[in-house]
Amino acid sequence: DLTSNGRNLTVNGAAPTEGRDNASNTAYSFDGVNDYIEFGEGVLSGDGEFSILIWINTVSRPTTTSRILQQRDSTGFNGEYMMDLKSDGKIRFFTYSNGNYKWDVTSNSTVNNGSWHHFAFVQKDNGGQMYLKGSLEDTDNSGGKVNLLSTIKTYIGGDLRDNRSYYSGKVDDLRIYNRALSASEIQTLSTIID
């Protein structure tokens, strides 16, 4: 954690690797078998605005969905979000609370081509949005906003609630905000190499 929040991460098997800036040990590589990073509880909570930005790089063609990021664990699933690499190479981000799926967005493009791709997921208004490489990719306001529980842990690398769907690929520069970033902020952050 490079912020003043002081969150301690637990790395299980994920290995430091070359990031999108071509510098050594600036990203993490996940083997698709059992690697993950745990962030602990309460990274995001409530039904307010939030933004999640992440860079991914994969050539994986999973036969089933693989989980890249989630706020979801064995203590519960009500009040959660999930980011998946689907078997068709597209990204899906979806949310669930109070017994119903809330906003759900999917990329139009496949991203399992070995290149770095920047995604942003923003909850605002009555739903959420997905940005790919700084441009709006999908919007869903049909299900309403998710109410995230503060007692659920956040993970990168797999579905740690059910111990399955592990991700094979790299992750760099995950950013989580408790506000909705503007389109121009997302565009700027998608071009910064740091």
PDB file of C-alpha atoms in Angstrom:
ATOM      1  CA  ASP A   1       0.000   0.000   0.000  1.00  0.00           C
ATOM      2  CA  LEU A   2       1.605   3.235  -1.161  1.00  0.00           C
ATOM      3  CA  THR A   3      -1.024   5.450   0.486  1.00  0.00           C
ATOM      4  CA  SER A   4      -1.331   6.816   4.002  1.00  0.00           C
ATOM      5  CA  ASN A   5      -3.976   4.146   4.756  1.00  0.00           C
ATOM      6  CA  GLY A   6      -1.296   1.743   5.956  1.00  0.00           C
ATOM      7  CA  ARG A   7      -2.943  -1.456   4.718  1.00  0.00           C
ATOM      8  CA  ASN A   8      -0.828  -4.561   5.053  1.00  0.00           C
ATOM      9  CA  LEU A   9      -1.053  -7.032   2.195  1.00  0.00           C
ATOM     10  CA  THR A  10      -0.619 -10.787   2.488  1.00  0.00           C
ATOM     11  CA  VAL A  11       1.014 -12.269  -0.617  1.00  0.00           C
ATOM     12  CA  ASN A  12       0.472 -15.995  -1.172  1.00  0.00           C
ATOM     13  CA  GLY A  13       2.515 -17.317  -4.096  1.00  0.00           C
ATOM     14  CA  ALA A  14       2.147 -14.290  -6.376  1.00  0.00           C
ATOM     15  CA  ALA A  15       5.611 -13.279  -7.600  1.00  0.00           C
ATOM     16  CA  PRO A  16       7.020  -9.799  -8.237  1.00  0.00           C
ATOM     17  CA  THR A  17       7.546  -9.309 -11.971  1.00  0.00           C
ATOM     18  CA  GLU A  18       8.193  -6.684 -14.639  1.00  0.00           C
ATOM     19  CA  GLY A  19       5.405  -4.113 -14.745  1.00  0.00           C
ATOM     20  CA  ARG A  20       3.910  -2.062 -17.530  1.00  0.00           C
ATOM     21  CA  ASP A  21       6.774   0.424 -17.133  1.00  0.00           C
ATOM     22  CA  ASN A  22       9.263  -2.401 -17.954  1.00  0.00           C
ATOM     23  CA  ALA A  23      10.831  -2.006 -14.500  1.00  0.00           C
ATOM     24  CA  SER A  24      11.567  -5.157 -12.497  1.00  0.00           C
ATOM     25  CA  ASN A  25       9.439  -6.041  -9.482  1.00  0.00           C
ATOM     26  CA  THR A  26       6.749  -3.407 -10.048  1.00  0.00           C
ATOM     27  CA  ALA A  27       3.841  -5.782 -10.738  1.00  0.00           C
ATOM     28  CA  TYR A  28       2.705  -9.221  -9.569  1.00  0.00           C
ATOM     29  CA  SER A  29       2.391 -12.414 -11.587  1.00  0.00           C
ATOM     30  CA  PHE A  30      -0.261 -15.021 -10.746  1.00  0.00           C
ATOM     31  CA  ASP A  31       0.082 -18.684 -11.786  1.00  0.00           C
ATOM     32  CA  GLY A  32      -3.607 -19.561 -12.240  1.00  0.00           C
ATOM     33  CA  VAL A  33      -3.280 -22.416  -9.733  1.00  0.00           C
ATOM     34  CA  ASN A  34      -3.354 -20.943  -6.206  1.00  0.00           C
ATOM     35  CA  ASP A  35      -1.639 -17.512  -6.131  1.00  0.00           C
ATOM     36  CA  TYR A  36      -3.403 -14.570  -4.511  1.00  0.00           C
ATOM     37  CA  ILE A  37      -2.948 -11.336  -2.565  1.00  0.00           C
ATOM     38  CA  GLU A  38      -5.187 -10.525   0.404  1.00  0.00           C
ATOM     39  CA  PHE A  39      -5.989  -6.927   1.389  1.00  0.00           C
ATOM     40  CA  GLY A  40      -8.024  -7.564   4.541  1.00  0.00           C
ATOM     41  CA  GLU A  41     -11.458  -6.239   5.445  1.00  0.00           C
ATOM     42  CA  GLY A  42     -13.177  -2.967   4.735  1.00  0.00           C
ATOM     43  CA  VAL A  43     -11.255  -1.646   1.748  1.00  0.00           C
ATOM     44  CA  LEU A  44     -14.590  -0.274   0.518  1.00  0.00           C
ATOM     45  CA  SER A  45     -17.924  -0.224   2.346  1.00  0.00           C
ATOM     46  CA  GLY A  46     -21.404   1.202   2.020  1.00  0.00           C
ATOM     47  CA  ASP A  47     -23.426   2.165  -1.031  1.00  0.00           C
ATOM     48  CA  GLY A  48     -21.567   5.357  -1.872  1.00  0.00           C
ATOM     49  CA  GLU A  49     -19.498   6.174  -4.901  1.00  0.00           C
ATOM     50  CA  PHE A  50     -16.236   4.340  -5.561  1.00  0.00           C
ATOM     51  CA  SER A  51     -13.650   3.828  -8.290  1.00  0.00           C
ATOM     52  CA  ILE A  52     -11.357   0.857  -8.884  1.00  0.00           C
ATOM     53  CA  LEU A  53      -8.529   1.164 -11.418  1.00  0.00           C
ATOM     54  CA  ILE A  54      -6.292  -1.736 -12.431  1.00  0.00           C
ATOM     55  CA  TRP A  55      -3.807  -2.738 -15.123  1.00  0.00           C
ATOM     56  CA  ILE A  56      -3.845  -6.375 -16.283  1.00  0.00           C
ATOM     57  CA  ASN A  57      -1.779  -8.418 -18.751  1.00  0.00           C
ATOM     58  CA  THR A  58      -2.690 -11.992 -19.667  1.00  0.00           C
ATOM     59  CA  VAL A  59      -2.566 -14.489 -22.512  1.00  0.00           C
ATOM     60  CA  SER A  60      -4.786 -16.905 -20.595  1.00  0.00           C
ATOM     61  CA  ARG A  61      -7.709 -18.541 -22.332  1.00  0.00           C
ATOM     62  CA  PRO A  62      -9.451 -20.084 -19.349  1.00  0.00           C
ATOM     63  CA  THR A  63     -11.915 -22.875 -20.055  1.00  0.00           C
ATOM     64  CA  THR A  64     -14.055 -21.288 -17.357  1.00  0.00           C
ATOM     65  CA  THR A  65     -14.074 -17.837 -15.821  1.00  0.00           C
ATOM     66  CA  SER A  66     -11.047 -16.760 -13.779  1.00  0.00           C
ATOM     67  CA  ARG A  67     -11.325 -14.216 -10.981  1.00  0.00           C
ATOM     68  CA  ILE A  68      -8.912 -11.256 -11.098  1.00  0.00           C
ATOM     69  CA  LEU A  69     -10.256  -9.151  -8.231  1.00  0.00           C
ATOM     70  CA  GLN A  70     -12.991  -9.473  -5.644  1.00  0.00           C
ATOM     71  CA  GLN A  71     -14.351  -8.099  -2.411  1.00  0.00           C
ATOM     72  CA  ARG A  72     -15.874 -11.430  -1.352  1.00  0.00           C
ATOM     73  CA  ASP A  73     -14.801 -14.081   1.161  1.00  0.00           C
ATOM     74  CA  SER A  74     -15.874 -17.138   3.134  1.00  0.00           C
ATOM     75  CA  THR A  75     -17.699 -15.044   5.745  1.00  0.00           C
ATOM     76  CA  GLY A  76     -20.256 -13.877   3.233  1.00  0.00           C
ATOM     77  CA  PHE A  77     -21.149 -12.828  -0.252  1.00  0.00           C
ATOM     78  CA  ASN A  78     -23.873 -10.252   0.348  1.00  0.00           C
ATOM     79  CA  GLY A  79     -22.346  -6.857  -0.464  1.00  0.00           C
ATOM     80  CA  GLU A  80     -19.611  -7.779  -2.916  1.00  0.00           C
ATOM     81  CA  TYR A  81     -17.975  -7.019  -6.272  1.00  0.00           C
ATOM     82  CA  MET A  82     -16.063  -9.279  -8.661  1.00  0.00           C
ATOM     83  CA  MET A  83     -13.829  -8.744 -11.727  1.00  0.00           C
ATOM     84  CA  ASP A  84     -13.580 -11.782 -14.002  1.00  0.00           C
ATOM     85  CA  LEU A  85     -11.680 -12.792 -17.115  1.00  0.00           C
ATOM     86  CA  LYS A  86     -14.319 -14.722 -19.040  1.00  0.00           C
ATOM     87  CA  SER A  87     -13.555 -17.748 -21.217  1.00  0.00           C
ATOM     88  CA  ASP A  88     -14.076 -15.568 -24.326  1.00  0.00           C
ATOM     89  CA  GLY A  89     -11.245 -13.217 -23.228  1.00  0.00           C
ATOM     90  CA  LYS A  90     -13.537 -10.357 -22.169  1.00  0.00           C
ATOM     91  CA  ILE A  91     -13.684  -8.717 -18.744  1.00  0.00           C
ATOM     92  CA  ARG A  92     -16.820  -8.715 -16.602  1.00  0.00           C
ATOM     93  CA  PHE A  93     -17.291  -6.652 -13.422  1.00  0.00           C
ATOM     94  CA  PHE A  94     -20.430  -7.310 -11.405  1.00  0.00           C
ATOM     95  CA  THR A  95     -21.884  -6.563  -7.997  1.00  0.00           C
ATOM     96  CA  TYR A  96     -24.268  -8.261  -5.573  1.00  0.00           C
ATOM     97  CA  SER A  97     -26.110  -7.207  -2.419  1.00  0.00           C
ATOM     98  CA  ASN A  98     -29.363  -7.787  -0.564  1.00  0.00           C
ATOM     99  CA  GLY A  99     -30.130 -10.977  -2.488  1.00  0.00           C
ATOM    100  CA  ASN A 100     -29.854  -9.392  -5.946  1.00  0.00           C
ATOM    101  CA  TYR A 101     -27.244  -8.715  -8.584  1.00  0.00           C
ATOM    102  CA  LYS A 102     -26.756  -4.989  -8.971  1.00  0.00           C
ATOM    103  CA  TRP A 103     -24.799  -3.290 -11.749  1.00  0.00           C
ATOM    104  CA  ASP A 104     -22.980  -5.560 -14.198  1.00  0.00           C
ATOM    105  CA  VAL A 105     -20.667  -4.460 -17.033  1.00  0.00           C
ATOM    106  CA  THR A 106     -18.683  -6.386 -19.674  1.00  0.00           C
ATOM    107  CA  SER A 107     -15.981  -5.281 -22.099  1.00  0.00           C
ATOM    108  CA  ASN A 108     -16.660  -5.358 -25.829  1.00  0.00           C
ATOM    109  CA  SER A 109     -13.031  -6.226 -26.556  1.00  0.00           C
ATOM    110  CA  THR A 110     -10.983  -9.292 -25.691  1.00  0.00           C
ATOM    111  CA  VAL A 111      -7.941  -8.515 -23.572  1.00  0.00           C
ATOM    112  CA  ASN A 112      -6.024 -11.790 -23.349  1.00  0.00           C
ATOM    113  CA  ASN A 113      -3.418 -10.829 -25.944  1.00  0.00           C
ATOM    114  CA  GLY A 114      -0.279 -10.354 -23.793  1.00  0.00           C
ATOM    115  CA  SER A 115      -0.568  -6.547 -23.747  1.00  0.00           C
ATOM    116  CA  TRP A 116      -1.250  -4.265 -20.786  1.00  0.00           C
ATOM    117  CA  HIS A 117      -4.861  -3.071 -20.481  1.00  0.00           C
ATOM    118  CA  HIS A 118      -6.145  -0.385 -18.106  1.00  0.00           C
ATOM    119  CA  PHE A 119      -9.612  -0.808 -16.583  1.00  0.00           C
ATOM    120  CA  ALA A 120     -11.639   1.507 -14.365  1.00  0.00           C
ATOM    121  CA  PHE A 121     -14.896   0.579 -12.627  1.00  0.00           C
ATOM    122  CA  VAL A 122     -16.954   3.423 -11.165  1.00  0.00           C
ATOM    123  CA  GLN A 123     -20.057   3.284  -8.973  1.00  0.00           C
ATOM    124  CA  LYS A 124     -22.150   6.437  -9.168  1.00  0.00           C
ATOM    125  CA  ASP A 125     -25.686   7.620  -9.819  1.00  0.00           C
ATOM    126  CA  ASN A 126     -27.842   4.461  -9.778  1.00  0.00           C
ATOM    127  CA  GLY A 127     -25.281   1.936 -11.048  1.00  0.00           C
ATOM    128  CA  GLY A 128     -21.840   1.720 -12.529  1.00  0.00           C
ATOM    129  CA  GLN A 129     -19.502   2.106 -15.482  1.00  0.00           C
ATOM    130  CA  MET A 130     -16.521   0.351 -17.039  1.00  0.00           C
ATOM    131  CA  TYR A 131     -13.694   2.217 -18.758  1.00  0.00           C
ATOM    132  CA  LEU A 132     -11.090   0.505 -20.941  1.00  0.00           C
ATOM    133  CA  LYS A 133      -7.893   2.390 -21.792  1.00  0.00           C
ATOM    134  CA  GLY A 134      -9.505   5.619 -20.543  1.00  0.00           C
ATOM    135  CA  SER A 135     -12.659   5.394 -22.676  1.00  0.00           C
ATOM    136  CA  LEU A 136     -16.154   4.503 -21.502  1.00  0.00           C
ATOM    137  CA  GLU A 137     -16.787   0.864 -22.431  1.00  0.00           C
ATOM    138  CA  ASP A 138     -20.091  -0.066 -20.729  1.00  0.00           C
ATOM    139  CA  THR A 139     -22.705   1.371 -18.329  1.00  0.00           C
ATOM    140  CA  ASP A 140     -25.419  -0.345 -16.291  1.00  0.00           C
ATOM    141  CA  ASN A 141     -27.965   1.525 -14.175  1.00  0.00           C
ATOM    142  CA  SER A 142     -30.639  -1.174 -14.254  1.00  0.00           C
ATOM    143  CA  GLY A 143     -29.915  -2.916 -10.936  1.00  0.00           C
ATOM    144  CA  GLY A 144     -28.924  -0.020  -8.716  1.00  0.00           C
ATOM    145  CA  LYS A 145     -25.836   0.534  -6.590  1.00  0.00           C
ATOM    146  CA  VAL A 146     -24.212  -2.193  -4.503  1.00  0.00           C
ATOM    147  CA  ASN A 147     -24.007  -1.800  -0.724  1.00  0.00           C
ATOM    148  CA  LEU A 148     -20.550  -3.214   0.113  1.00  0.00           C
ATOM    149  CA  LEU A 149     -20.005  -4.812   3.522  1.00  0.00           C
ATOM    150  CA  SER A 150     -17.060  -3.596   5.592  1.00  0.00           C
ATOM    151  CA  THR A 151     -16.460  -7.095   7.017  1.00  0.00           C
ATOM    152  CA  ILE A 152     -15.580  -8.736   3.685  1.00  0.00           C
ATOM    153  CA  LYS A 153     -11.957  -9.113   2.538  1.00  0.00           C
ATOM    154  CA  THR A 154     -10.566  -8.028  -0.822  1.00  0.00           C
ATOM    155  CA  TYR A 155      -8.382 -10.324  -2.940  1.00  0.00           C
ATOM    156  CA  ILE A 156      -6.460 -10.293  -6.220  1.00  0.00           C
ATOM    157  CA  GLY A 157      -5.865 -13.582  -8.038  1.00  0.00           C
ATOM    158  CA  GLY A 158      -8.839 -15.870  -7.473  1.00  0.00           C
ATOM    159  CA  ASP A 159     -12.186 -16.610  -5.890  1.00  0.00           C
ATOM    160  CA  LEU A 160     -11.037 -17.048  -2.302  1.00  0.00           C
ATOM    161  CA  ARG A 161     -14.568 -17.587  -1.049  1.00  0.00           C
ATOM    162  CA  ASP A 162     -14.833 -20.859  -2.949  1.00  0.00           C
ATOM    163  CA  ASN A 163     -11.075 -21.467  -3.531  1.00  0.00           C
ATOM    164  CA  ARG A 164     -11.347 -21.681  -7.306  1.00  0.00           C
ATOM    165  CA  SER A 165     -11.202 -19.667 -10.535  1.00  0.00           C
ATOM    166  CA  TYR A 166      -7.574 -18.573 -10.074  1.00  0.00           C
ATOM    167  CA  TYR A 167      -6.183 -15.960 -12.477  1.00  0.00           C
ATOM    168  CA  SER A 168      -3.159 -16.531 -14.717  1.00  0.00           C
ATOM    169  CA  GLY A 169      -1.510 -13.248 -15.649  1.00  0.00           C
ATOM    170  CA  LYS A 170      -0.070 -10.018 -14.272  1.00  0.00           C
ATOM    171  CA  VAL A 171      -1.567  -7.143 -12.278  1.00  0.00           C
ATOM    172  CA  ASP A 172      -0.050  -3.686 -11.861  1.00  0.00           C
ATOM    173  CA  ASP A 173      -1.034  -0.423 -10.180  1.00  0.00           C
ATOM    174  CA  LEU A 174      -4.339  -1.283  -8.493  1.00  0.00           C
ATOM    175  CA  ARG A 175      -5.981   1.908  -7.197  1.00  0.00           C
ATOM    176  CA  ILE A 176      -9.143   2.016  -5.089  1.00  0.00           C
ATOM    177  CA  TYR A 177     -10.930   5.292  -4.316  1.00  0.00           C
ATOM    178  CA  ASN A 178     -13.994   5.992  -2.154  1.00  0.00           C
ATOM    179  CA  ARG A 179     -15.298   8.470  -4.729  1.00  0.00           C
ATOM    180  CA  ALA A 180     -16.313   8.458  -8.374  1.00  0.00           C
ATOM    181  CA  LEU A 181     -13.429   9.636 -10.507  1.00  0.00           C
ATOM    182  CA  SER A 182     -14.358  11.817 -13.460  1.00  0.00           C
ATOM    183  CA  ALA A 183     -13.901  10.662 -17.048  1.00  0.00           C
ATOM    184  CA  SER A 184     -10.986  13.079 -17.435  1.00  0.00           C
ATOM    185  CA  GLU A 185      -9.280  11.755 -14.272  1.00  0.00           C
ATOM    186  CA  ILE A 186      -9.620   8.206 -15.559  1.00  0.00           C
ATOM    187  CA  GLN A 187      -8.271   9.213 -18.955  1.00  0.00           C
ATOM    188  CA  THR A 188      -5.241  10.849 -17.325  1.00  0.00           C
ATOM    189  CA  LEU A 189      -4.532   7.885 -15.026  1.00  0.00           C
ATOM    190  CA  SER A 190      -4.748   5.477 -17.969  1.00  0.00           C
ATOM    191  CA  THR A 191      -1.792   7.223 -19.627  1.00  0.00           C
ATOM    192  CA  ILE A 192       0.544   7.754 -16.652  1.00  0.00           C
ATOM    193  CA  ILE A 193       3.565   5.482 -16.448  1.00  0.00           C
ATOM    194  CA  ASP A 194       4.930   5.537 -12.903  1.00  0.00           C
TER     195      ASP A 194
END
